[in-house]
Short mmCIF file of C-alpha atoms in Angstrom, two decimals:
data_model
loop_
_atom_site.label_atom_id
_atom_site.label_comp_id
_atom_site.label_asym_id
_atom_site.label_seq_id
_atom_site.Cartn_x
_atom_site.Cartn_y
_atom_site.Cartn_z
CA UNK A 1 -31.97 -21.92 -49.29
CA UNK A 2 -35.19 -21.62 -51.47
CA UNK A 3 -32.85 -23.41 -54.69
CA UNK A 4 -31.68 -26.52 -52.04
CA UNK A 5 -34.52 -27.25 -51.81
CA UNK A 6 -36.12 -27.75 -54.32
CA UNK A 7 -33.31 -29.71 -56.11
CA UNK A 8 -34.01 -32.19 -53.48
CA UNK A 9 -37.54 -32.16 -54.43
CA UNK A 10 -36.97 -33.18 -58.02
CA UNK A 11 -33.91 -35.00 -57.48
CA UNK A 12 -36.54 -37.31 -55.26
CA UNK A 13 -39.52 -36.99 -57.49
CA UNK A 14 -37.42 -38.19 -60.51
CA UNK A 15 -35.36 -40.90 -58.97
CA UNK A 16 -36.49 -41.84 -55.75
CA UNK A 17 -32.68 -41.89 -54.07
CA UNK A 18 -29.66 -40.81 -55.66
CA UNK A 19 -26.88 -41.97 -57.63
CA UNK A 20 -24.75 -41.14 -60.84
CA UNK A 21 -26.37 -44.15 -62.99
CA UNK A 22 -30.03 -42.75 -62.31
CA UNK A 23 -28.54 -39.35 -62.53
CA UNK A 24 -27.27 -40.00 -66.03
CA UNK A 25 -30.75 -41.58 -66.77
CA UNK A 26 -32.76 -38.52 -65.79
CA UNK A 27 -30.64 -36.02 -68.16
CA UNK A 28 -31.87 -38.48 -71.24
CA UNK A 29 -35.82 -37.54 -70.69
CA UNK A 30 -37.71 -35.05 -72.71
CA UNK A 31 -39.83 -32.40 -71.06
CA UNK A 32 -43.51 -33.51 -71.84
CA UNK A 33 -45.52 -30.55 -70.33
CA UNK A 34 -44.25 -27.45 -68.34
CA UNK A 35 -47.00 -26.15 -65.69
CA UNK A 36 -47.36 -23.34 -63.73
CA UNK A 37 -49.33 -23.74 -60.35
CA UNK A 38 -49.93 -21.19 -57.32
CA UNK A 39 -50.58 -17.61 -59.26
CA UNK A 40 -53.50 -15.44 -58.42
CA UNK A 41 -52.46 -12.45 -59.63
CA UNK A 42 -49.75 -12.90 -61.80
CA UNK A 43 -50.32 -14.01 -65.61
CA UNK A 44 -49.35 -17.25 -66.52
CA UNK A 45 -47.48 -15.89 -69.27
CA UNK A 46 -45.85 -13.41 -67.69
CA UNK A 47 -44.24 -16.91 -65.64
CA UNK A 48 -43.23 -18.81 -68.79
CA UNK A 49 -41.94 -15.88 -70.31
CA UNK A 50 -39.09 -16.55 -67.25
CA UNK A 51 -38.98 -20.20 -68.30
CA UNK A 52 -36.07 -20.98 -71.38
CA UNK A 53 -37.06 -24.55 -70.98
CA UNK A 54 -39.39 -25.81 -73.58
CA UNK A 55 -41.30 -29.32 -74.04
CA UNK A 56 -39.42 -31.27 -76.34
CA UNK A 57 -36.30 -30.25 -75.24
CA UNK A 58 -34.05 -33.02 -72.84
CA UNK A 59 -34.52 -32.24 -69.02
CA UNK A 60 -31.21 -30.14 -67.62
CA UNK A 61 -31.18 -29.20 -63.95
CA UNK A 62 -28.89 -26.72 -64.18
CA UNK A 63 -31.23 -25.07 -66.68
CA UNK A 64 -34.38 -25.11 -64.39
CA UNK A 65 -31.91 -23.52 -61.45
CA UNK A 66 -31.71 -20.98 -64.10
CA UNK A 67 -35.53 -20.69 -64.56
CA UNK A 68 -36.22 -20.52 -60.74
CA UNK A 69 -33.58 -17.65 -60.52
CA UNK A 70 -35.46 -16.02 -63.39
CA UNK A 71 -38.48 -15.98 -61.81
CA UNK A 72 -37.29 -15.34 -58.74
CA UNK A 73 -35.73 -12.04 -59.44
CA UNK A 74 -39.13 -10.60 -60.53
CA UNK A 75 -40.09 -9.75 -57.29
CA UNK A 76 -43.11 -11.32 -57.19
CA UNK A 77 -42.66 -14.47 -55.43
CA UNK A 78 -41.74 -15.36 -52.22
CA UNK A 79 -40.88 -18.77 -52.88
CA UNK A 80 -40.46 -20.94 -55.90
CA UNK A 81 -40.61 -24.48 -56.33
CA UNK A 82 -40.19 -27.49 -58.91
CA UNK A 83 -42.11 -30.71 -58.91
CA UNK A 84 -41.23 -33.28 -62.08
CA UNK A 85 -43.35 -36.16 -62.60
CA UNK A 86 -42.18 -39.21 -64.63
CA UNK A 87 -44.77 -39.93 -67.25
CA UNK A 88 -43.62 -42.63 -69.70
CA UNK A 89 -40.08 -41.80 -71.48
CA UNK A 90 -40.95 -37.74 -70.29
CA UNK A 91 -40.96 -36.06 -67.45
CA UNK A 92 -43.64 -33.01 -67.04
CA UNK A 93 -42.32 -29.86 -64.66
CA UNK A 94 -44.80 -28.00 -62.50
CA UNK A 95 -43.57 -24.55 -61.15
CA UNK A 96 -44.96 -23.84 -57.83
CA UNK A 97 -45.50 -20.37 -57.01
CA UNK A 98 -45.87 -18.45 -53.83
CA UNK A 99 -47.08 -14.45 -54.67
CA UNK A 100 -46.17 -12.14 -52.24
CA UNK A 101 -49.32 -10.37 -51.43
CA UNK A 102 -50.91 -7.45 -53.25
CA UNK A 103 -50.89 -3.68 -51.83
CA UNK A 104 -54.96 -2.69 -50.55
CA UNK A 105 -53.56 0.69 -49.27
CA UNK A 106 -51.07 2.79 -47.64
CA UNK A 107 -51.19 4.59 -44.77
CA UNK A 108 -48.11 7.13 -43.19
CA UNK A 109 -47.80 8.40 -40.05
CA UNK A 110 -45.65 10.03 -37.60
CA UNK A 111 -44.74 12.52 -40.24
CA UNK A 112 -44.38 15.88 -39.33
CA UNK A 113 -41.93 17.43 -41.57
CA UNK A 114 -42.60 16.23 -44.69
CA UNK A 115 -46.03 15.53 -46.43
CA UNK A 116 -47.71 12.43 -47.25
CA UNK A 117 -48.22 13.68 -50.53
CA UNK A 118 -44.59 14.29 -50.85
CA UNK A 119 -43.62 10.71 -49.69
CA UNK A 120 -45.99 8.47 -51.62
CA UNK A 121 -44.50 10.20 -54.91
CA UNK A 122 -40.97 8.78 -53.95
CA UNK A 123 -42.28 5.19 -52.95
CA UNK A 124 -42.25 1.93 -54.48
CA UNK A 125 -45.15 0.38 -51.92
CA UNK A 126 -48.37 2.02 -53.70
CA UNK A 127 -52.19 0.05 -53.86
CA UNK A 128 -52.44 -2.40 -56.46
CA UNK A 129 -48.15 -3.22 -56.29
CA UNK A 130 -46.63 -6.10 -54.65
CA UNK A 131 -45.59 -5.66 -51.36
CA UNK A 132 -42.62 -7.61 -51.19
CA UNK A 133 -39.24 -7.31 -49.05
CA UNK A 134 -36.93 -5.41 -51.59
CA UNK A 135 -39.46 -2.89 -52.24
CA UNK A 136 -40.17 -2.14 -48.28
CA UNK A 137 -36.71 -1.93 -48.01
CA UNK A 138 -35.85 0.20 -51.00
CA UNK A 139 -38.89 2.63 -49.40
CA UNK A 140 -37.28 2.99 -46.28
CA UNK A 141 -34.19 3.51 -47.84
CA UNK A 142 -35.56 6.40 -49.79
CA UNK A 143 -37.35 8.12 -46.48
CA UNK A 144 -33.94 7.79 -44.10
CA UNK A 145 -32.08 9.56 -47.22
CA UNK A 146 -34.68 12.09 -47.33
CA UNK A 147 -34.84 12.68 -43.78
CA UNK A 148 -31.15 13.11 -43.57
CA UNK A 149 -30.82 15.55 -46.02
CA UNK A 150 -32.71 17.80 -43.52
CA UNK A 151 -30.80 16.86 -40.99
CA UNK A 152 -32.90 14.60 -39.15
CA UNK A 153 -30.26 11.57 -38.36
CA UNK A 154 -32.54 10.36 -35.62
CA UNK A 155 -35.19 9.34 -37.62
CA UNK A 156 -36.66 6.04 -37.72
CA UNK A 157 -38.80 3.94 -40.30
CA UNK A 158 -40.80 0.93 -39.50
CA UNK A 159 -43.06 -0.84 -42.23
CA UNK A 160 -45.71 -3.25 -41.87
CA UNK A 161 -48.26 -5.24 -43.18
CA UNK A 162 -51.76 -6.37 -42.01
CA UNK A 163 -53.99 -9.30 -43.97
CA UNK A 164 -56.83 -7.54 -46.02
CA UNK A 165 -59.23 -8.66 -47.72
CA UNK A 166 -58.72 -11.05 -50.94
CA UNK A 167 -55.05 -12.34 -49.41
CA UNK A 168 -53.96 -8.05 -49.68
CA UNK A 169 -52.34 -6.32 -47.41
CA UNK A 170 -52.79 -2.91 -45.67
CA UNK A 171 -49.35 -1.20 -45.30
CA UNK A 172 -48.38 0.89 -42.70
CA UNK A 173 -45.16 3.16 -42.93
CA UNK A 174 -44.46 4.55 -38.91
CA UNK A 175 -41.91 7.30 -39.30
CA UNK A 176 -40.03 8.51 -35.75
CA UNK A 177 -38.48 11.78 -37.28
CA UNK A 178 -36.14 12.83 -33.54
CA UNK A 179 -35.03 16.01 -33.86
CA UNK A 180 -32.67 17.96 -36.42
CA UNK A 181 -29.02 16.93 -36.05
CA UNK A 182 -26.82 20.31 -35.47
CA UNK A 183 -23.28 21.02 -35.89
CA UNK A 184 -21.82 21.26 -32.21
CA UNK A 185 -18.46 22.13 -33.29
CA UNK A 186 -15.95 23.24 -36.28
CA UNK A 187 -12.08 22.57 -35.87
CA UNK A 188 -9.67 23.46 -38.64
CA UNK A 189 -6.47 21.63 -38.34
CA UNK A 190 -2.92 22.73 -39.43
CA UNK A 191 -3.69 26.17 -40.14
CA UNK A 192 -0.76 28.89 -38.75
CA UNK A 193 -1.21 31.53 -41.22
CA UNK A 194 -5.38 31.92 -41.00
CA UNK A 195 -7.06 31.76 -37.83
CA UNK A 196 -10.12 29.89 -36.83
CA UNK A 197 -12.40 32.84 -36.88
CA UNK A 198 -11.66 34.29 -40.20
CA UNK A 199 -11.95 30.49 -41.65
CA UNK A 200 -15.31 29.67 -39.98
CA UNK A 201 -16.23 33.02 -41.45
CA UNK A 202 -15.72 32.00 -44.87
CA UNK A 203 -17.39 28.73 -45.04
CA UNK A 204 -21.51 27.95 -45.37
CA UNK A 205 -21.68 26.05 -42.38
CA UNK A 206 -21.98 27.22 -38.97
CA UNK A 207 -21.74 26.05 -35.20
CA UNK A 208 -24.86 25.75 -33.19
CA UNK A 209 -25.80 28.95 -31.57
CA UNK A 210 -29.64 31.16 -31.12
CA UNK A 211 -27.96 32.95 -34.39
CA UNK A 212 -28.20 30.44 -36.83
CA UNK A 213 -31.66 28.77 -36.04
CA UNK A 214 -33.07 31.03 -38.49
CA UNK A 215 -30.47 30.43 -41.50
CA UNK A 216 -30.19 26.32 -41.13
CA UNK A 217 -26.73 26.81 -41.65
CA UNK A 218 -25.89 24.80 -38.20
CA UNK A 219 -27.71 21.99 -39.71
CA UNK A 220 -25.88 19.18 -40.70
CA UNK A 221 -25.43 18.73 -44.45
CA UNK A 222 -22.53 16.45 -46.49
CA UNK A 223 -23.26 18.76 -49.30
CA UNK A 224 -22.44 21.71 -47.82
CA UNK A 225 -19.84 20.14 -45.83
CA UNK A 226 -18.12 19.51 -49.35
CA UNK A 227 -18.92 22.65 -51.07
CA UNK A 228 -17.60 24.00 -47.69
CA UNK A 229 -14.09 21.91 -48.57
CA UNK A 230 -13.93 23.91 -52.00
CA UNK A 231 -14.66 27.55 -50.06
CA UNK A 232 -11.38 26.84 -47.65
CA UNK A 233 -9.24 26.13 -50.83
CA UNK A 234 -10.46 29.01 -52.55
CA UNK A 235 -10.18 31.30 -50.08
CA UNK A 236 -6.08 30.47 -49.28
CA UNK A 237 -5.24 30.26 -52.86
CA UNK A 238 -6.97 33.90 -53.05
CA UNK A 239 -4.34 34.89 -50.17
CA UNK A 240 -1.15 33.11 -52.35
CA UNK A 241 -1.62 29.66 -50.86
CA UNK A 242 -0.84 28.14 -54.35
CA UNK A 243 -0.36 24.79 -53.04
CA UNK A 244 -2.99 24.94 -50.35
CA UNK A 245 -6.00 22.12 -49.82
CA UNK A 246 -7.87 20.58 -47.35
CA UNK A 247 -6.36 17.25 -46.97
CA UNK A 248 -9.03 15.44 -45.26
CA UNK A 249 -13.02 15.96 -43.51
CA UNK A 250 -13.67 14.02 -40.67
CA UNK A 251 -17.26 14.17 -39.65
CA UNK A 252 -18.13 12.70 -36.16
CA UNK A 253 -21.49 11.95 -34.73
CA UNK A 254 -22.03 11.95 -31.19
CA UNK A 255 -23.33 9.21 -29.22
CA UNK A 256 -26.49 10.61 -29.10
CA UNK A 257 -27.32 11.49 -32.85
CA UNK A 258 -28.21 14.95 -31.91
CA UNK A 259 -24.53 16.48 -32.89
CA UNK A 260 -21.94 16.57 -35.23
CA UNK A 261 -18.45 17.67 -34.95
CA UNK A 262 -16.49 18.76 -37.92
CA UNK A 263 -12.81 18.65 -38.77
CA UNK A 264 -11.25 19.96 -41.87
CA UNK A 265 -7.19 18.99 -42.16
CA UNK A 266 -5.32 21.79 -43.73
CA UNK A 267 -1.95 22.02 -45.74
CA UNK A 268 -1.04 25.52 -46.50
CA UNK A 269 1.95 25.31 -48.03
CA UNK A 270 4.05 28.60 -49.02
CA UNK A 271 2.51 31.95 -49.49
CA UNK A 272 3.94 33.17 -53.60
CA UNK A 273 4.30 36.34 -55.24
CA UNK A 274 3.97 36.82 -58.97
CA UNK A 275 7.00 36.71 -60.64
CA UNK A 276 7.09 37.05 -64.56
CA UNK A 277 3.78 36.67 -66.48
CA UNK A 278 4.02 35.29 -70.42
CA UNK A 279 2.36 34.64 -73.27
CA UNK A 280 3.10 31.68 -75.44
CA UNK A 281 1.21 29.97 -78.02
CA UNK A 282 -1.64 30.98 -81.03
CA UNK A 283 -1.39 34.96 -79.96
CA UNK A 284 -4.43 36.32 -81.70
CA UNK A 285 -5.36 38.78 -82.40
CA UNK A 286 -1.33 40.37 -81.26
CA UNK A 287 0.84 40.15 -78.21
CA UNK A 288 0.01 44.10 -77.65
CA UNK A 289 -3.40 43.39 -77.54
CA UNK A 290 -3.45 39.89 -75.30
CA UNK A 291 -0.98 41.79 -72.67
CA UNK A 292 -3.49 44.37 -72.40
CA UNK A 293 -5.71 41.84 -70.65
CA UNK A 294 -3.66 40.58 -68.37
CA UNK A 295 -4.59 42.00 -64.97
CA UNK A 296 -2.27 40.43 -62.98
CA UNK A 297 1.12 42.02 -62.07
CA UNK A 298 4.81 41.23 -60.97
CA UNK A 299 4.93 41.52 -57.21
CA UNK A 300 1.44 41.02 -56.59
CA UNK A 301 0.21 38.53 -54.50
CA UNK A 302 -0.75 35.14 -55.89
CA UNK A 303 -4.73 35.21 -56.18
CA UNK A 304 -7.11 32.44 -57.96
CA UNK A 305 -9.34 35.03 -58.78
CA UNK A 306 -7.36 36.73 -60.81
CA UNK A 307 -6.06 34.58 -62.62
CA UNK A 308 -8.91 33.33 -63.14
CA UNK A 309 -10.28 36.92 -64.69
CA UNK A 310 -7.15 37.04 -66.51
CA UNK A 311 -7.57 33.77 -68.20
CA UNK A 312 -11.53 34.92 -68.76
CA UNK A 313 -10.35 37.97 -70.98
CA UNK A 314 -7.81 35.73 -72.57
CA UNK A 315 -10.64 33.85 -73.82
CA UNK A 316 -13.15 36.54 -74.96
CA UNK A 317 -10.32 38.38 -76.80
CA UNK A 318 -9.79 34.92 -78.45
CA UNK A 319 -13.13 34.71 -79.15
CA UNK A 320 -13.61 37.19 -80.70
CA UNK A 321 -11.34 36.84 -83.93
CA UNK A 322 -13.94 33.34 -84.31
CA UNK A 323 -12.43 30.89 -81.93
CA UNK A 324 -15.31 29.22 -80.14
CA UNK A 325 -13.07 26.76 -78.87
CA UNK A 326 -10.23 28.61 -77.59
CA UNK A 327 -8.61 27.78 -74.58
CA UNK A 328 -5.87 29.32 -72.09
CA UNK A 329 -3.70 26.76 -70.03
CA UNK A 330 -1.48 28.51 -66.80
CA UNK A 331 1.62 26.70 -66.38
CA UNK A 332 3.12 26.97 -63.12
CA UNK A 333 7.17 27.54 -62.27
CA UNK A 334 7.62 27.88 -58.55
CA UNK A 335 10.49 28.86 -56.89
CA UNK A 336 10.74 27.69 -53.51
CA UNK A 337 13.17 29.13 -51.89
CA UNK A 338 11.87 32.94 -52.97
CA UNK A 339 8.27 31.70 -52.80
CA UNK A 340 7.85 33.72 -56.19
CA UNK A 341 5.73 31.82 -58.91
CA UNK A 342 6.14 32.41 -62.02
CA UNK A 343 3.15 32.07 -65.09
CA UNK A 344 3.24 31.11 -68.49
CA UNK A 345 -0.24 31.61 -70.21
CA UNK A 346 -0.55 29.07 -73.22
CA UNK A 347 -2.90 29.47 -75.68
CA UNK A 348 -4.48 27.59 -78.15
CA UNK A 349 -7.23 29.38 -80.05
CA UNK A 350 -8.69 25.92 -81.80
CA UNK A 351 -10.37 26.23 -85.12
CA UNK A 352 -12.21 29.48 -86.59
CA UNK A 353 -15.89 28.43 -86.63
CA UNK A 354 -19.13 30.51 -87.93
CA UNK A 355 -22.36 30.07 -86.25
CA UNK A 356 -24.89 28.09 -89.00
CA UNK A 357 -27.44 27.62 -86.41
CA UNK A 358 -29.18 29.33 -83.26
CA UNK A 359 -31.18 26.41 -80.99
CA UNK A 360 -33.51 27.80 -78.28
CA UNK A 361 -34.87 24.94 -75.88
CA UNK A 362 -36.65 25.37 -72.27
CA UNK A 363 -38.94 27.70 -72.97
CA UNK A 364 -41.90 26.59 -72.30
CA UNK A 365 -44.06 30.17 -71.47
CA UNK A 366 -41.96 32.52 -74.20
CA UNK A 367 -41.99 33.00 -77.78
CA UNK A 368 -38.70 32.24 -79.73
CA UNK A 369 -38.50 35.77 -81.08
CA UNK A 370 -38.86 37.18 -77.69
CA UNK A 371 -35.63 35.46 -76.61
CA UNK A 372 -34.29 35.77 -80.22
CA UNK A 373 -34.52 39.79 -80.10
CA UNK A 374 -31.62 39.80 -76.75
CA UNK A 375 -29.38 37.79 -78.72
CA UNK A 376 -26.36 39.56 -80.15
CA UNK A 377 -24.75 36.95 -81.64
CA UNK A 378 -26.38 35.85 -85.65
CA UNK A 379 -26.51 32.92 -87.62
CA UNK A 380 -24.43 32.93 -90.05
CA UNK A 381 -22.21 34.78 -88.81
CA UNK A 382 -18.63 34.32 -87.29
CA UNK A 383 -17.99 33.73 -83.46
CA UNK A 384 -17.67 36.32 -81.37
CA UNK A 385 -16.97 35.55 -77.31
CA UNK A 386 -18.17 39.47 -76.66
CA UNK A 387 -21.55 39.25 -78.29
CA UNK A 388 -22.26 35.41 -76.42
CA UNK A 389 -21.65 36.73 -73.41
CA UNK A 390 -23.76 39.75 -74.27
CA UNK A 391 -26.73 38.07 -75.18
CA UNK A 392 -26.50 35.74 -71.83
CA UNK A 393 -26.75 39.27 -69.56
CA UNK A 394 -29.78 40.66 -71.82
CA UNK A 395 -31.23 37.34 -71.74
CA UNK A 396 -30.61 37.18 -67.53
CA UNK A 397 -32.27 40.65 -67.19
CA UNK A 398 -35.56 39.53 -68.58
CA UNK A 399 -38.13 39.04 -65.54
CA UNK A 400 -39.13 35.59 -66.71
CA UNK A 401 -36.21 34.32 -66.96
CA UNK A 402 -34.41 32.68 -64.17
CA UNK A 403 -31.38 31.12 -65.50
CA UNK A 404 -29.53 30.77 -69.25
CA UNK A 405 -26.67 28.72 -70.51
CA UNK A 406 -25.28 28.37 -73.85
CA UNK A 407 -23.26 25.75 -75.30
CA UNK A 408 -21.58 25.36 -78.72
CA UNK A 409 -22.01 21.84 -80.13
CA UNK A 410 -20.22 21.18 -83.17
CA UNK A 411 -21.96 21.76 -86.47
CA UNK A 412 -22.25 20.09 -89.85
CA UNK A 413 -18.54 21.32 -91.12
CA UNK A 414 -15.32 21.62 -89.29
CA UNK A 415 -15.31 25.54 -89.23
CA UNK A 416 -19.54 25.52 -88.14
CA UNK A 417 -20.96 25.36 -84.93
CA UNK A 418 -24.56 25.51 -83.65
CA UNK A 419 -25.33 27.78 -81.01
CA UNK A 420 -27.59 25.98 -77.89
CA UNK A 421 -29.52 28.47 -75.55
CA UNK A 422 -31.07 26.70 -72.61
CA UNK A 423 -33.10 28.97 -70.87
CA UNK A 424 -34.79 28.30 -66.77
CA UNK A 425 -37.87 30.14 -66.63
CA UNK A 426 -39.21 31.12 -63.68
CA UNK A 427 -42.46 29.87 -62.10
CA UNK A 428 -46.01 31.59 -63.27
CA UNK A 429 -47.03 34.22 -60.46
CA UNK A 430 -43.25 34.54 -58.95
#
């Protein structure tokens, strides 16, 4: 709406009517002067720097439309007009202008749960910033996706603005948090072989009851709904559910907002046994030595986990020859109608690399040599899967540390690799 109109502004400036002759006449003039009119707080430069058009140049309306969106899509006007004036064989533009108002201060209430501290770090509307529609929208926005992920659905944000002094505003942000959002009710769908209760006793989440007030695990959360999802499937393919996944999660809120009930579709599929278990592919360091690994057995039943630990071993034992980059691949042969799967471990051990350099980053509080001294594995010398993983649980057992993950970028040669420890340390006093 803002653009219609003022095309018809300059369109009757210019011409006085309409028609293609005048029209054509119009596109001939050169811009004599550009103006900007209407700014208080905003530089004139910072307007023109929006503007492409430049005196001298012939007049083209579709370029000023272009201009106007330009400045438009800073934020900082509410409305944006062009006036041209004929003056001689030129025509002079003059960009009006409308600032949306500046921000004198912020105040927040209704907020129980979470501090105003803690909001006015997240928000966009701050003193001395423009309070303008895509910024009060982006702000409540942020507080209804906050609010949710506690598991208040309820809650409520209204923003407003009252004159101030100097043409600023005062902003007010009311927040009606309701009440936490529970889950009223779990249903598993499709599942014959694993009842309800042994499910619902596997997952994080948990029905409303005087049991779980003091967990939070009956509060709502798509997060842990999801992670939830990956905790079914894990759990059946642990039992021999090869096949098994959760097909679907259909999440229903009650009428009310206060509830949520929770449905998880299941296909099981066939329960397998192990049949044969192989090796194929780079077997280093020997097949005697690989099958030693291998903890899982004909006749067992299928579990993720161990294969899983199986593949794990694989992959140390790999390692340790100098293959940072090995990796084991389970193929899959299933036969149906003994509900026996067989495995075929590939392997492909990658290139031997040596270690040229050790990186430490994220420690803010500890020496290098402190970490440095845990580390089992040396520069300069070849890879070894056994002495990584070694120097991870030393590095774990340290009291200031909280976390530690190590990566192996490549290095400077084919057969090098750098060594990246990232350690989390944890926070002064804990």
């Amino acid at each position: 709406m803002m653009h219609v109109a003022w095309l018809l502004l300059l369109t009757s400036v210019l011409l006085g009517g309409s028609g293609d002759a005048r029209a054509e006449a119009w596109q001939e003039l050169r811009i004599s002067d550009i103006a900007i009119s209407g700014n208080r707080y905003i530089e004139k430069e910072t307007i023109l720097d929006r503007i492409h058009l430049r005196k001298g140049m012939f007049f083209d309306r579709k370029a000023v439309s272009q201009d106007v969106k330009r400045i438009y899509r800073t934020g900082f006007f509410s409305d944006v007009r062009v006036e041209g004036h004929r003056r001689g064989n030129g025509v002079a533009l003059e960009y009006r202008v409308k600032e949306y108002p500046l921000i004198a201060k912020v105040e927040i209430s209704g907020n129980d749960e979470v501090t105003t501290k803690d909001l006015k770090l997240r928000l966009k509307l701050k003193p001395g910033q423009i309070f303008n529609p895509r910024n009060r929208q982006a702000d409540i926005n942020t507080i209804r996706k906050g609010y949710i992920k506690k598991g208040y659905y309820q809650v409520a944000v209204d923003i407003s603005a009252k004159p101030a002094e100097n043409g600023r505003v005062n902003v007010h942000i009311k927040i009606d948090e309701g009440v936490k959002t529970h889950i009223r009710r779990i249903r598993f769908i499709g599942n014959r072989a694993v009842d309800d209760a042994t499910l619902r006793g596997r997952i994080a989440s948990s029905e409303q009851s005087l049991a779980t007030w003091i967990t939070d695990r009956d509060i709502f959360d798509r997060k842990r709904v999801a992670a939830d999802v990956q905790m079914i499937e894990q759990y059946y393919q642990n039992q021999g559910f090869l096949d098994a996944r959760v097909e679907s999660t259909s999440t229903r809120l009650s009428s009310d907002r206060q509830g949520f009930d929770i449905s998880y579709s299941i296909h099981e599929g066939p329960r397998y046994t192990l049949g044969e278990i192989r090796l194929q592919g780079d077997l280093v360091p020997d097949r005697a030595t690989l099958e030693r690994e291998i903890t899982l057995k004909q006749g067992d039943v299928y579990s993720l986990k161990a294969l899983r630990e199986t593949i794990m071993k694989l992959t140390e034992t790999v390692g340790d020859e100098g293959y940072a980059y090995a990796t084991v691949t389970p193929l899959f042969k299933r036969d149906l109608a003994n509900r026996i799967v067989d495995i075929t471990l590939d392997i492909d051990k990658g290139r031997e690399v040596y270690v040229e350099r050790i990186d430490i980053a994220g420690n803010a509080s500890t020496n290098d040599y402190v970490i440095r001294r845990e580390l089992r594995q040396d520069e300069g010398a070849r890879y070894s899967a056994t002495a990584v993983r070694r120097s991870k649980e030393r590095l774990k057992r340290l009291p200031y540390i909280e976390d530690v993950r190590v990566a192996m970028p490549k290095g400077s040669s084919p057969h090098k690799a750098k060594m990246r420890v990232d350690v989390t340390e944890k926070k002064s006093g804990s």
